Amino acid sequence: MIAQPQASHFVNGAYVEDTAGAVIEVIYPATGAVIARLHEATPAVIEAALAGAAAAQAAWAAKRPVERARILRCAADLIRERNPDLARLETLDTGKPIQETLVADWPSGADALEYFAGLAPTLGGETIPLGRDFVYTIREALGVCVGIGAWNYPSQIACWKSAPALALGNAMVFKPSEVTPLGALKLAEIFIEAGLPAGLFNVVQGRGAVGASLVTDRRVAKVSLTGSVPTGQKVYAAAAAGVRHVTMELGGKSPILVFDDASVEDAVGAAMLGNFYSAGQVCSNGTRVFVQKGIKAKFLKRLAERTAAIVLGDPLDAATQMGPLVSVAQMVKVLGYIETAKAEGATLICGGGRDPAGECFVQPTVFADVTDTMTIAREEVFGPVMAVLDFDTEAEVVARANATEFGLAAGVFTADLTRAHRVIGALQAGTCWINAYNLTPVEAPFGGVKSSGVGRENGHAAVEHYSQIKSVYVGMGPVDAPY
Ligand code: NDP
């Protein structure tokens, strides 16, 4: 089994401990066992991380992009080599089943490193002819970037933020969620082994206050947060005070629209993926499933049959399809939403409570006859709870799907191509799928509109969020001054 991280933080190329920081207990949510004890970063640790990043960044930015790329590709190779062990650690950190962490978490992180390693050396500026004179542009790094992660995809988030940042010549100080602090430390180890100079990727542990102190430091040029909308509002405001760049990947309450002509089997499968993968703890989940009345009965029947067959159990068992929620606190929150849905009159189709498989398990739960005003149709639950709503017409469902502060994702299931594109065009969401759901390849930009976020991760779009353009006017003749 992979070795546990040797200390709480990774700063300037090495593990660092400062036991003066408050204790963080890392709990395996399937059993409640404490699997590691870390400490929050003290001001001295935070200072060392920021100073190290600031000191290392300029030399890194001055390297040829292919040299930076070589190191990132090597890190991707190391991740793929060690994926079985890294996946096991991710499962212990999050409780997600090993059949997911083996294929989704670190592998998508490695994809991001490969993608941005390939992309960065191809980027150049432009030359703008002005007759005698001309302008050229240079794409430059931003400087020191802060990454702050949520607990649902801790290692993927660390990779998705550090890959474009490092490829484009930035340094990063990363703060994982205190609930899932282990994967980012492994990434820091791997970067050093791959040849990344010390100081360019630092990990500091802590709760919100540690994140807040990073965001306001004068050396920080950019903040990228994955988290909830309320945290995003605070972090965005704090970053704005220093006029810092931001990427905000926040929560959602995304709609999946299933029209009468859709394949029921595909729509049911996608709705299940979009509500039950990672025990429903996925920001882009399609948690409002609007089903046209003509196929409602068929849809619910297959959904109930397939949901009842989901295997809950030991996350380290390859046969397990759903693990626990990440923590007791999250389980209590999700159970509260289930009780509220019952009290507000939604029809319980299956699930509806705790599961005896272990410590923080919640049954995959489906509610039908959900109306737009019910709490589970308005608030992000972040657990395995699907809300099925009925609709009659396209115009009606589009208006209802858009009637939310969120705008992260949306999906449409229909056999009518024209309708699919027309509806996607009308939906207010940053990341959309037609006859598919929740596939997020690194090649595709990912992010939200409205309260779900600012900026994009992945794809060419991320380049704009980790670099800036310098515009250079070149005078080729005498200066024409009227004085
Ligand atoms: P939170 O918003 O609670 O926390 C996100 C991160 O921000 C954590 O590391 C947290 O630290 C830190 N933080 C909290 N307060 C501050 C502050 N004032 N300043 C700086 N940092 C702070 O989210 P969760 O960890 O609970 O994750 C779940 C949320 O993340 C959901 O809403 C989900 O939708 C969203 N999410 C969005 C994704 C997207 O790409 N759009 C992807 C995945 C999740 P700590 O936890 O240690 O307190």
Coordinates of N, CA, C and O and ligand atoms in Angstrom, one line a residue, residues 148-153 157 175-179 206-213 215 225-232 234-235 248-252 281-284 330 380 382 408 446 452 457, ligand 1:
I148 N -7.8 26.4 -4.1 CA -8.5 26.0 -2.9 C -9.5 24.9 -3.4 O -10.3 25.2 -4.3
G149 N -9.4 23.7 -2.8 CA -10.2 22.6 -3.3 C -11.4 22.2 -2.4 O -11.4 22.4 -1.2
A150 N -12.4 21.6 -3.0 CA -13.5 21.0 -2.3 C -13.1 19.5 -2.0 O -12.1 19.0 -2.4
W151 N -14.0 18.8 -1.2 CA -13.6 17.5 -0.8 C -14.1 16.4 -1.7 O -13.8 15.2 -1.4
N152 N -14.9 16.7 -2.7 CA -15.5 15.6 -3.5 C -14.5 14.9 -4.5 O -14.6 13.8 -4.7
Y153 N -13.6 15.7 -5.1 CA -12.7 15.2 -6.1 C -11.3 15.8 -5.7 O -10.7 16.6 -6.5
I157 N -9.1 17.8 -8.5 CA -9.1 19.3 -8.4 C -7.7 19.8 -8.3 O -7.3 20.8 -8.9
K175 N -4.5 24.7 -1.2 CA -5.1 24.3 0.1 C -6.2 23.3 -0.2 O -7.3 23.7 -0.7
P176 N -6.0 22.0 0.2 CA -7.1 21.1 0.0 C -8.2 21.4 1.1 O -8.0 22.0 2.1
S177 N -9.4 20.8 0.9 CA -10.4 20.8 2.0 C -9.8 20.0 3.1 O -9.1 19.0 3.0
E178 N -10.1 20.5 4.3 CA -9.5 19.8 5.5 C -10.2 18.4 5.7 O -9.6 17.6 6.4
V179 N -11.3 18.2 5.0 CA -11.9 16.8 5.1 C -11.1 15.8 4.3 O -11.2 14.6 4.6
G206 N -5.5 23.2 6.1 CA -6.2 24.1 7.0 C -7.7 24.2 6.7 O -8.2 23.7 5.6
R207 N -8.4 24.9 7.5 CA -9.8 25.2 7.3 C -9.9 26.5 6.6 O -9.0 27.0 6.0
G208 N -11.2 27.0 6.5 CA -11.4 28.2 5.8 C -10.5 29.4 6.1 O -10.1 30.1 5.1
A209 N -10.1 29.5 7.3 CA -9.2 30.7 7.7 C -7.9 30.7 7.0 O -7.3 31.7 6.6
V210 N -7.4 29.5 6.8 CA -6.1 29.3 6.1 C -6.3 29.8 4.6 O -5.5 30.5 4.1
G211 N -7.4 29.3 4.0 CA -7.7 29.7 2.7 C -7.8 31.2 2.6 O -7.3 31.9 1.7
A212 N -8.5 31.8 3.5 CA -8.8 33.2 3.5 C -7.5 34.0 3.6 O -7.3 35.0 2.9
S213 N -6.5 33.5 4.4 CA -5.3 34.3 4.5 C -4.4 34.2 3.3 O -3.7 35.1 2.9
V215 N -5.7 34.1 0.2 CA -6.4 34.8 -0.8 C -6.0 36.3 -0.8 O -6.0 37.0 -1.8
L225 N -10.9 28.7 -7.0 CA -11.7 28.0 -5.9 C -12.6 27.0 -6.5 O -13.3 27.3 -7.4
T226 N -12.7 25.8 -5.9 CA -13.8 24.9 -6.2 C -14.5 24.7 -4.8 O -13.9 24.3 -3.9
G227 N -15.7 25.1 -4.8 CA -16.4 25.0 -3.5 C -17.9 25.4 -3.7 O -18.4 25.5 -4.8
S228 N -18.5 25.7 -2.6 CA -19.9 26.1 -2.6 C -20.1 27.6 -3.0 O -19.2 28.4 -2.9
V229 N -21.3 27.9 -3.3 CA -21.6 29.3 -3.7 C -21.3 30.3 -2.5 O -20.7 31.3 -2.7
P230 N -21.8 30.0 -1.3 CA -21.4 31.0 -0.2 C -19.9 31.2 0.0 O -19.5 32.3 0.2
T231 N -19.1 30.1 -0.1 CA -17.7 30.3 0.0 C -17.2 31.1 -1.2 O -16.3 31.9 -1.0
G232 N -17.7 30.8 -2.3 CA -17.3 31.5 -3.5 C -17.5 33.0 -3.4 O -16.7 33.8 -3.8
K234 N -17.5 34.7 -0.7 CA -16.6 35.3 0.2 C -15.2 35.4 -0.5 O -14.5 36.4 -0.4
V235 N -14.8 34.3 -1.1 CA -13.4 34.3 -1.7 C -13.3 35.3 -2.9 O -12.3 36.0 -3.0
M248 N -13.9 30.6 -10.3 CA -14.8 30.1 -9.3 C -15.6 28.9 -9.9 O -16.4 29.1 -10.8
E249 N -15.3 27.8 -9.4 CA -16.1 26.6 -9.8 C -17.0 26.2 -8.6 O -16.6 25.7 -7.6
L250 N -18.3 26.6 -8.7 CA -19.1 26.5 -7.5 C -20.2 25.5 -7.7 O -20.2 24.7 -8.6
G251 N -21.2 25.6 -6.9 CA -22.2 24.5 -6.9 C -23.3 24.6 -8.0 O -23.2 25.5 -8.9
G252 N -24.2 23.7 -7.9 CA -25.3 23.7 -9.0 C -26.5 23.0 -8.5 O -26.6 22.5 -7.5
Q281 N -22.1 13.2 -4.8 CA -21.3 14.4 -4.4 C -20.5 14.9 -5.5 O -19.3 14.9 -5.6
V282 N -21.3 15.4 -6.5 CA -20.7 15.9 -7.8 C -21.3 17.2 -8.1 O -22.6 17.3 -8.1
C283 N -20.5 18.3 -8.3 CA -21.1 19.6 -8.5 C -22.0 19.7 -9.7 O -23.0 20.4 -9.6
S284 N -21.7 19.0 -10.8 CA -22.5 19.2 -12.0 C -23.7 18.2 -12.1 O -24.3 18.0 -13.1
Q330 N -21.9 15.6 6.4 CA -22.6 15.6 5.1 C -23.8 14.6 5.1 O -24.8 14.9 4.6
E380 N -28.9 22.8 -3.3 CA -28.0 21.7 -3.6 C -27.9 20.7 -2.4 O -27.5 21.1 -1.3
F382 N -26.1 17.6 -2.5 CA -24.8 17.0 -2.5 C -24.8 15.6 -1.8 O -24.1 15.3 -0.9
L408 N -24.6 25.7 -13.6 CA -23.4 25.0 -13.8 C -23.6 24.1 -15.0 O -22.8 24.1 -16.0
F446 N -14.9 23.5 -18.8 CA -15.8 23.2 -17.7 C -16.0 24.3 -16.8 O -15.1 24.9 -16.3
S452 N -23.1 29.8 -10.3 CA -22.3 28.6 -10.4 C -20.8 28.9 -10.7 O -20.0 28.0 -10.7
E457 N -12.4 25.9 -16.3 CA -11.2 25.0 -16.2 C -11.2 24.1 -17.4 O -12.2 24.0 -18.1
Ligands
NDP1 P1 -16.9 24.7 0.7 O1 -17.3 25.9 -0.1 O2 -17.3 24.5 2.1 O3 -15.3 24.7 0.8 C1 -14.4 24.8 -0.4 C2 -13.0 25.1 0.0 O4 -12.9 26.5 0.5 C3 -12.5 24.3 1.2 O5 -11.2 24.0 1.0 C4 -12.7 25.2 2.4 O6 -12.0 24.9 3.5 C5 -12.3 26.6 1.8 N1 -12.9 27.7 2.4 C6 -13.9 27.8 3.2 N2 -14.1 29.1 3.6 C7 -13.1 29.9 3.0 C8 -12.8 31.3 3.0 N3 -13.5 32.2 3.7 N4 -11.7 31.6 2.3 C9 -11.0 30.7 1.6 N5 -11.3 29.4 1.6 C10 -12.3 29.0 2.3 O7 -17.2 23.5 -0.2 P2 -17.1 21.9 0.1 O8 -15.7 21.5 0.4 O9 -18.1 21.6 1.1 O10 -17.5 21.3 -1.3 C11 -18.7 21.1 -1.7 C12 -19.1 22.2 -2.7 O11 -18.2 22.4 -3.7 C13 -20.5 22.0 -3.3 O12 -21.3 23.2 -3.2 C14 -20.1 21.7 -4.8 O13 -21.1 22.1 -5.6 C15 -18.9 22.5 -5.0 N6 -18.1 21.9 -6.0 C16 -18.1 22.6 -7.2 C17 -17.4 22.1 -8.3 C18 -17.3 22.8 -9.6 O14 -16.4 22.5 -10.3 N7 -18.2 23.7 -9.9 C19 -16.8 20.7 -8.2 C20 -16.9 20.2 -6.9 C21 -17.5 20.7 -5.9 P3 -12.5 23.8 4.5 O15 -13.4 22.8 3.8 O16 -11.3 23.2 5.0 O17 -13.3 24.6 5.5

